[in-house]
Short mmCIF file of C-alpha atoms in Angstrom, two decimals:
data_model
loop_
_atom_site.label_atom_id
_atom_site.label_comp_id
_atom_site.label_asym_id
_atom_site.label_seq_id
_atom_site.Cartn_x
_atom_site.Cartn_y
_atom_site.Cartn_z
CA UNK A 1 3.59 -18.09 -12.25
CA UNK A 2 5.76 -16.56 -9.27
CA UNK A 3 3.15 -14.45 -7.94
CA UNK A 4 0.68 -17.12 -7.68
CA UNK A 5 -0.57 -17.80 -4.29
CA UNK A 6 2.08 -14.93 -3.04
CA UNK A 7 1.06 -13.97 0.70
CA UNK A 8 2.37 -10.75 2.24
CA UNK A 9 3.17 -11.29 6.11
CA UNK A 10 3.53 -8.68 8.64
CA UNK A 11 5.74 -9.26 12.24
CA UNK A 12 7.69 -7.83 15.41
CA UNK A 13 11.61 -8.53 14.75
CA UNK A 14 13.02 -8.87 18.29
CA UNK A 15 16.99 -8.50 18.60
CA UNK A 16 18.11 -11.71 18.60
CA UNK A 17 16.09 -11.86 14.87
CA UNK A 18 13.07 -14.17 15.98
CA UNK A 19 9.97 -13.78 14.28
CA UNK A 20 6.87 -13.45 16.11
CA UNK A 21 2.81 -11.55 16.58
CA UNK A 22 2.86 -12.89 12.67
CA UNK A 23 0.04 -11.82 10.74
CA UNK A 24 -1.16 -12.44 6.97
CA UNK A 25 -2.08 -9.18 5.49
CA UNK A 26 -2.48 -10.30 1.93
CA UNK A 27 -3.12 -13.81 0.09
CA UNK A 28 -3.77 -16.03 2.78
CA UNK A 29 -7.91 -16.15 1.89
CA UNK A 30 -8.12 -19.46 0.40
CA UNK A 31 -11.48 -17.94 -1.09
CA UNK A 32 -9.86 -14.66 -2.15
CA UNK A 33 -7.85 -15.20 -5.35
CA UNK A 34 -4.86 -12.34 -5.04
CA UNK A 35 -1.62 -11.53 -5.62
CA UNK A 36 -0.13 -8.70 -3.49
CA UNK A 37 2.95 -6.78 -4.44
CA UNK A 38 5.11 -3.76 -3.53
CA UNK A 39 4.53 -3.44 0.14
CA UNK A 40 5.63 -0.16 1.68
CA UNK A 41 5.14 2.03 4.85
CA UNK A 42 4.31 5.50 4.66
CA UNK A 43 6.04 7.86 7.19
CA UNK A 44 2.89 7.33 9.45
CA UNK A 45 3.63 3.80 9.91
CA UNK A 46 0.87 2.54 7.24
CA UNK A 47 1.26 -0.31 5.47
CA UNK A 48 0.61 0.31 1.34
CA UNK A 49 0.93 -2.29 -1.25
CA UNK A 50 -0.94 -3.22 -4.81
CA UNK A 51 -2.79 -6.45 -5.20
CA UNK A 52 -5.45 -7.51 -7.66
CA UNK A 53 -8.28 -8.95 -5.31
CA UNK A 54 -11.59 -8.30 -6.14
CA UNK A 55 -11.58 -6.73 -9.12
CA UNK A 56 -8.99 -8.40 -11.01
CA UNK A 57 -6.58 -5.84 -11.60
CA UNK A 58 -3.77 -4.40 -9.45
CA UNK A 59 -4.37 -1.47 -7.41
CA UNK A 60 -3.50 0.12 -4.58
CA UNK A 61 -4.55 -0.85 -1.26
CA UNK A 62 -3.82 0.04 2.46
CA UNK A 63 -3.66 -2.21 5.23
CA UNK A 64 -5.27 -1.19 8.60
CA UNK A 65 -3.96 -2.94 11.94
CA UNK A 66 -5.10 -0.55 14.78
CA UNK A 67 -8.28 0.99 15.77
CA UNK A 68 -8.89 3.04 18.64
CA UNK A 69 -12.30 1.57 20.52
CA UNK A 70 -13.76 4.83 21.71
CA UNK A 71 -16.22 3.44 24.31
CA UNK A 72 -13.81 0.91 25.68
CA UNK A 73 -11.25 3.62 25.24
CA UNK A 74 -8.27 1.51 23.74
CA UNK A 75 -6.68 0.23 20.96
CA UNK A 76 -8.00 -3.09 19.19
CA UNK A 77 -6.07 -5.01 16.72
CA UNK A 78 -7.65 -5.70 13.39
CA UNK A 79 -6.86 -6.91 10.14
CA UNK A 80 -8.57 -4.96 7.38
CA UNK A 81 -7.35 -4.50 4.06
CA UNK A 82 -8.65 -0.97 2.76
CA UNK A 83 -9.18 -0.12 -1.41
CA UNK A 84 -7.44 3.08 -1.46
CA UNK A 85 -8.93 3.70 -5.49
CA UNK A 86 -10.30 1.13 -7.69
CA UNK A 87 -10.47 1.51 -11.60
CA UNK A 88 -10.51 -1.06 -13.90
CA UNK A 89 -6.66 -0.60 -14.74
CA UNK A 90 -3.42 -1.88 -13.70
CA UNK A 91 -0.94 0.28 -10.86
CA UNK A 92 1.65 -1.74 -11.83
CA UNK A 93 3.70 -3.31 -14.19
CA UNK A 94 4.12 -7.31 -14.94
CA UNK A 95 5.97 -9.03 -12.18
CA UNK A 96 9.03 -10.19 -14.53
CA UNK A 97 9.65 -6.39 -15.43
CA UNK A 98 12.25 -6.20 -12.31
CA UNK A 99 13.01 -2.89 -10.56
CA UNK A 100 10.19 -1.09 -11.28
CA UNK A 101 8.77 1.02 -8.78
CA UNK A 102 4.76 1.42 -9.27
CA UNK A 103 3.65 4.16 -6.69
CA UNK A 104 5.76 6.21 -3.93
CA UNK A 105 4.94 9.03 -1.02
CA UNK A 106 4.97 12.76 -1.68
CA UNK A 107 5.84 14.37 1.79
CA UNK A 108 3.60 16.84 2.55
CA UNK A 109 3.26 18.97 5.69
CA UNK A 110 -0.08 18.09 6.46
CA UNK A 111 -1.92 14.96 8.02
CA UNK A 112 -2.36 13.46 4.49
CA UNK A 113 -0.49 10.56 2.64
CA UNK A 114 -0.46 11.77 -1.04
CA UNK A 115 0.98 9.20 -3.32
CA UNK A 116 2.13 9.27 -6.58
CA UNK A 117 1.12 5.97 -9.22
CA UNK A 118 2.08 4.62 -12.49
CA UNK A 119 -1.13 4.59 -14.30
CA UNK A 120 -0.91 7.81 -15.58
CA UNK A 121 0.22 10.83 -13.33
CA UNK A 122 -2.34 11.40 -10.76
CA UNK A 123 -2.13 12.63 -7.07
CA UNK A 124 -4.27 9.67 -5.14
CA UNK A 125 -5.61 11.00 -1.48
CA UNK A 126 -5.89 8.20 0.51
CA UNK A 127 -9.32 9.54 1.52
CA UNK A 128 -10.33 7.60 -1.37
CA UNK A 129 -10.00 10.12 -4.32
CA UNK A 130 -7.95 11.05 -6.77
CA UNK A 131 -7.02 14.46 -9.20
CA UNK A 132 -6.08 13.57 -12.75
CA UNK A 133 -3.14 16.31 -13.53
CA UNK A 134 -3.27 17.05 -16.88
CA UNK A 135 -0.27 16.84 -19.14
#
Protein backbone atom coordinates (compact mmCIF):
# COMPACT_ATOMS: atom_id res chain seq x y z
CA UNK A 1 0.00 0.00 0.00
CA UNK A 2 1.22 3.76 -0.49
CA UNK A 3 1.79 4.44 3.02
CA UNK A 4 3.91 1.52 3.56
CA UNK A 5 7.34 2.23 4.68
CA UNK A 6 6.34 6.19 4.32
CA UNK A 7 9.17 8.28 6.21
CA UNK A 8 8.51 11.89 7.17
CA UNK A 9 11.83 14.06 6.76
CA UNK A 10 12.52 17.30 8.29
CA UNK A 11 15.34 20.06 6.67
CA UNK A 12 16.82 23.75 6.34
CA UNK A 13 15.80 25.06 2.65
CA UNK A 14 18.62 27.50 1.82
CA UNK A 15 17.85 30.05 -1.17
CA UNK A 16 19.27 28.58 -3.89
CA UNK A 17 16.67 25.38 -2.86
CA UNK A 18 19.42 22.85 -1.53
CA UNK A 19 18.47 20.52 0.97
CA UNK A 20 20.47 20.04 3.94
CA UNK A 21 20.74 19.33 8.39
CA UNK A 22 18.17 16.39 7.04
CA UNK A 23 16.61 14.52 9.67
CA UNK A 24 14.05 11.45 9.76
CA UNK A 25 11.34 12.26 12.14
CA UNK A 26 9.04 9.40 11.33
CA UNK A 27 9.46 5.80 9.62
CA UNK A 28 12.98 5.45 9.28
CA UNK A 29 13.17 2.67 12.46
CA UNK A 30 13.68 -0.40 10.56
CA UNK A 31 12.37 -2.02 13.94
CA UNK A 32 9.46 0.40 14.31
CA UNK A 33 6.66 -0.59 11.92
CA UNK A 34 4.81 3.04 11.14
CA UNK A 35 3.23 5.01 8.87
CA UNK A 36 3.22 8.78 9.54
CA UNK A 37 0.79 11.18 7.99
CA UNK A 38 -0.46 14.79 8.05
CA UNK A 39 2.55 16.66 9.22
CA UNK A 40 1.90 20.21 10.38
CA UNK A 41 3.50 23.06 12.46
CA UNK A 42 1.74 24.76 15.06
CA UNK A 43 2.25 28.58 15.33
CA UNK A 44 5.07 27.76 17.92
CA UNK A 45 7.12 26.12 15.40
CA UNK A 46 6.13 22.37 16.57
CA UNK A 47 6.04 19.79 14.40
CA UNK A 48 2.44 17.61 14.69
CA UNK A 49 1.55 14.71 12.60
CA UNK A 50 -0.52 11.18 13.10
CA UNK A 51 1.21 7.88 12.74
CA UNK A 52 0.27 4.44 13.96
CA UNK A 53 3.56 3.25 15.79
CA UNK A 54 3.24 1.44 18.74
CA UNK A 55 -0.05 0.85 19.19
CA UNK A 56 -1.31 0.15 15.88
CA UNK A 57 -3.63 2.79 15.27
CA UNK A 58 -3.17 6.39 14.09
CA UNK A 59 -2.87 9.06 16.51
CA UNK A 60 -1.51 12.09 17.10
CA UNK A 61 1.97 12.68 17.88
CA UNK A 62 4.44 15.66 18.31
CA UNK A 63 7.86 15.77 17.30
CA UNK A 64 10.47 17.39 19.67
CA UNK A 65 13.88 18.76 18.09
CA UNK A 66 15.24 21.22 20.76
CA UNK A 67 15.94 21.03 24.36
CA UNK A 68 17.40 23.58 26.41
CA UNK A 69 20.45 21.80 28.63
CA UNK A 70 20.06 23.76 31.82
CA UNK A 71 23.45 22.94 33.41
CA UNK A 72 25.39 23.33 30.22
CA UNK A 73 23.09 26.23 29.59
CA UNK A 74 22.29 25.67 25.77
CA UNK A 75 20.31 24.20 23.36
CA UNK A 76 20.83 20.39 22.32
CA UNK A 77 19.36 18.85 19.32
CA UNK A 78 17.28 15.76 19.74
CA UNK A 79 15.04 13.66 17.97
CA UNK A 80 12.10 12.51 20.07
CA UNK A 81 8.85 11.67 18.86
CA UNK A 82 6.23 12.56 21.72
CA UNK A 83 2.44 10.58 22.04
CA UNK A 84 0.39 13.55 22.42
CA UNK A 85 -2.97 10.99 23.41
CA UNK A 86 -3.19 7.39 22.77
CA UNK A 87 -6.59 5.44 22.57
CA UNK A 88 -7.17 2.53 20.83
CA UNK A 89 -8.92 4.44 17.84
CA UNK A 90 -8.08 5.92 14.62
CA UNK A 91 -7.36 10.19 14.21
CA UNK A 92 -7.67 9.76 10.83
CA UNK A 93 -9.25 8.58 7.94
CA UNK A 94 -7.90 5.81 5.25
CA UNK A 95 -5.12 7.18 3.16
CA UNK A 96 -7.11 6.82 -0.31
CA UNK A 97 -9.95 9.12 1.18
CA UNK A 98 -8.01 12.33 -0.38
CA UNK A 99 -8.42 15.83 1.10
CA UNK A 100 -9.35 15.08 4.32
CA UNK A 101 -8.06 17.03 7.01
CA UNK A 102 -7.82 14.86 10.44
CA UNK A 103 -6.86 17.42 13.25
CA UNK A 104 -6.07 21.37 13.07
CA UNK A 105 -4.93 24.33 15.73
CA UNK A 106 -7.41 26.40 17.71
CA UNK A 107 -5.55 29.78 18.39
CA UNK A 108 -5.71 30.58 21.72
CA UNK A 109 -4.12 33.46 23.63
CA UNK A 110 -2.32 31.51 25.97
CA UNK A 111 0.96 29.33 25.93
CA UNK A 112 -1.09 26.22 24.95
CA UNK A 113 -1.54 24.36 21.53
CA UNK A 114 -5.22 23.17 21.66
CA UNK A 115 -6.09 21.06 18.73
CA UNK A 116 -9.08 19.97 17.37
CA UNK A 117 -9.36 15.87 15.96
CA UNK A 118 -11.58 13.75 13.97
CA UNK A 119 -12.39 11.02 16.31
CA UNK A 120 -15.17 12.54 17.75
CA UNK A 121 -15.08 16.31 18.85
CA UNK A 122 -12.70 16.68 21.62
CA UNK A 123 -10.32 19.58 22.66
CA UNK A 124 -6.74 17.55 23.02
CA UNK A 125 -4.10 19.66 25.37
CA UNK A 126 -0.94 18.77 24.31
CA UNK A 127 -0.07 18.33 27.99
CA UNK A 128 -1.26 14.97 27.32
CA UNK A 129 -5.07 15.19 28.05
CA UNK A 130 -8.02 15.58 26.56
CA UNK A 131 -12.00 16.98 27.37
CA UNK A 132 -14.68 14.99 25.60
CA UNK A 133 -17.37 17.94 24.64
CA UNK A 134 -20.50 16.54 24.68
CA UNK A 135 -22.91 16.80 21.80
Amino acid sequence: MPWDKAQLWVGYISKDGDISQRICVAGGDPMLVESPSEPKWSSKGELFFITDRKSGFWNLYKWSSLMWHAAANRIEHRNEVVSIYSIDAEFTKPFWVFGASSFDFIPTNGNNNLISCSYRLVVVITRRFMNEIEM
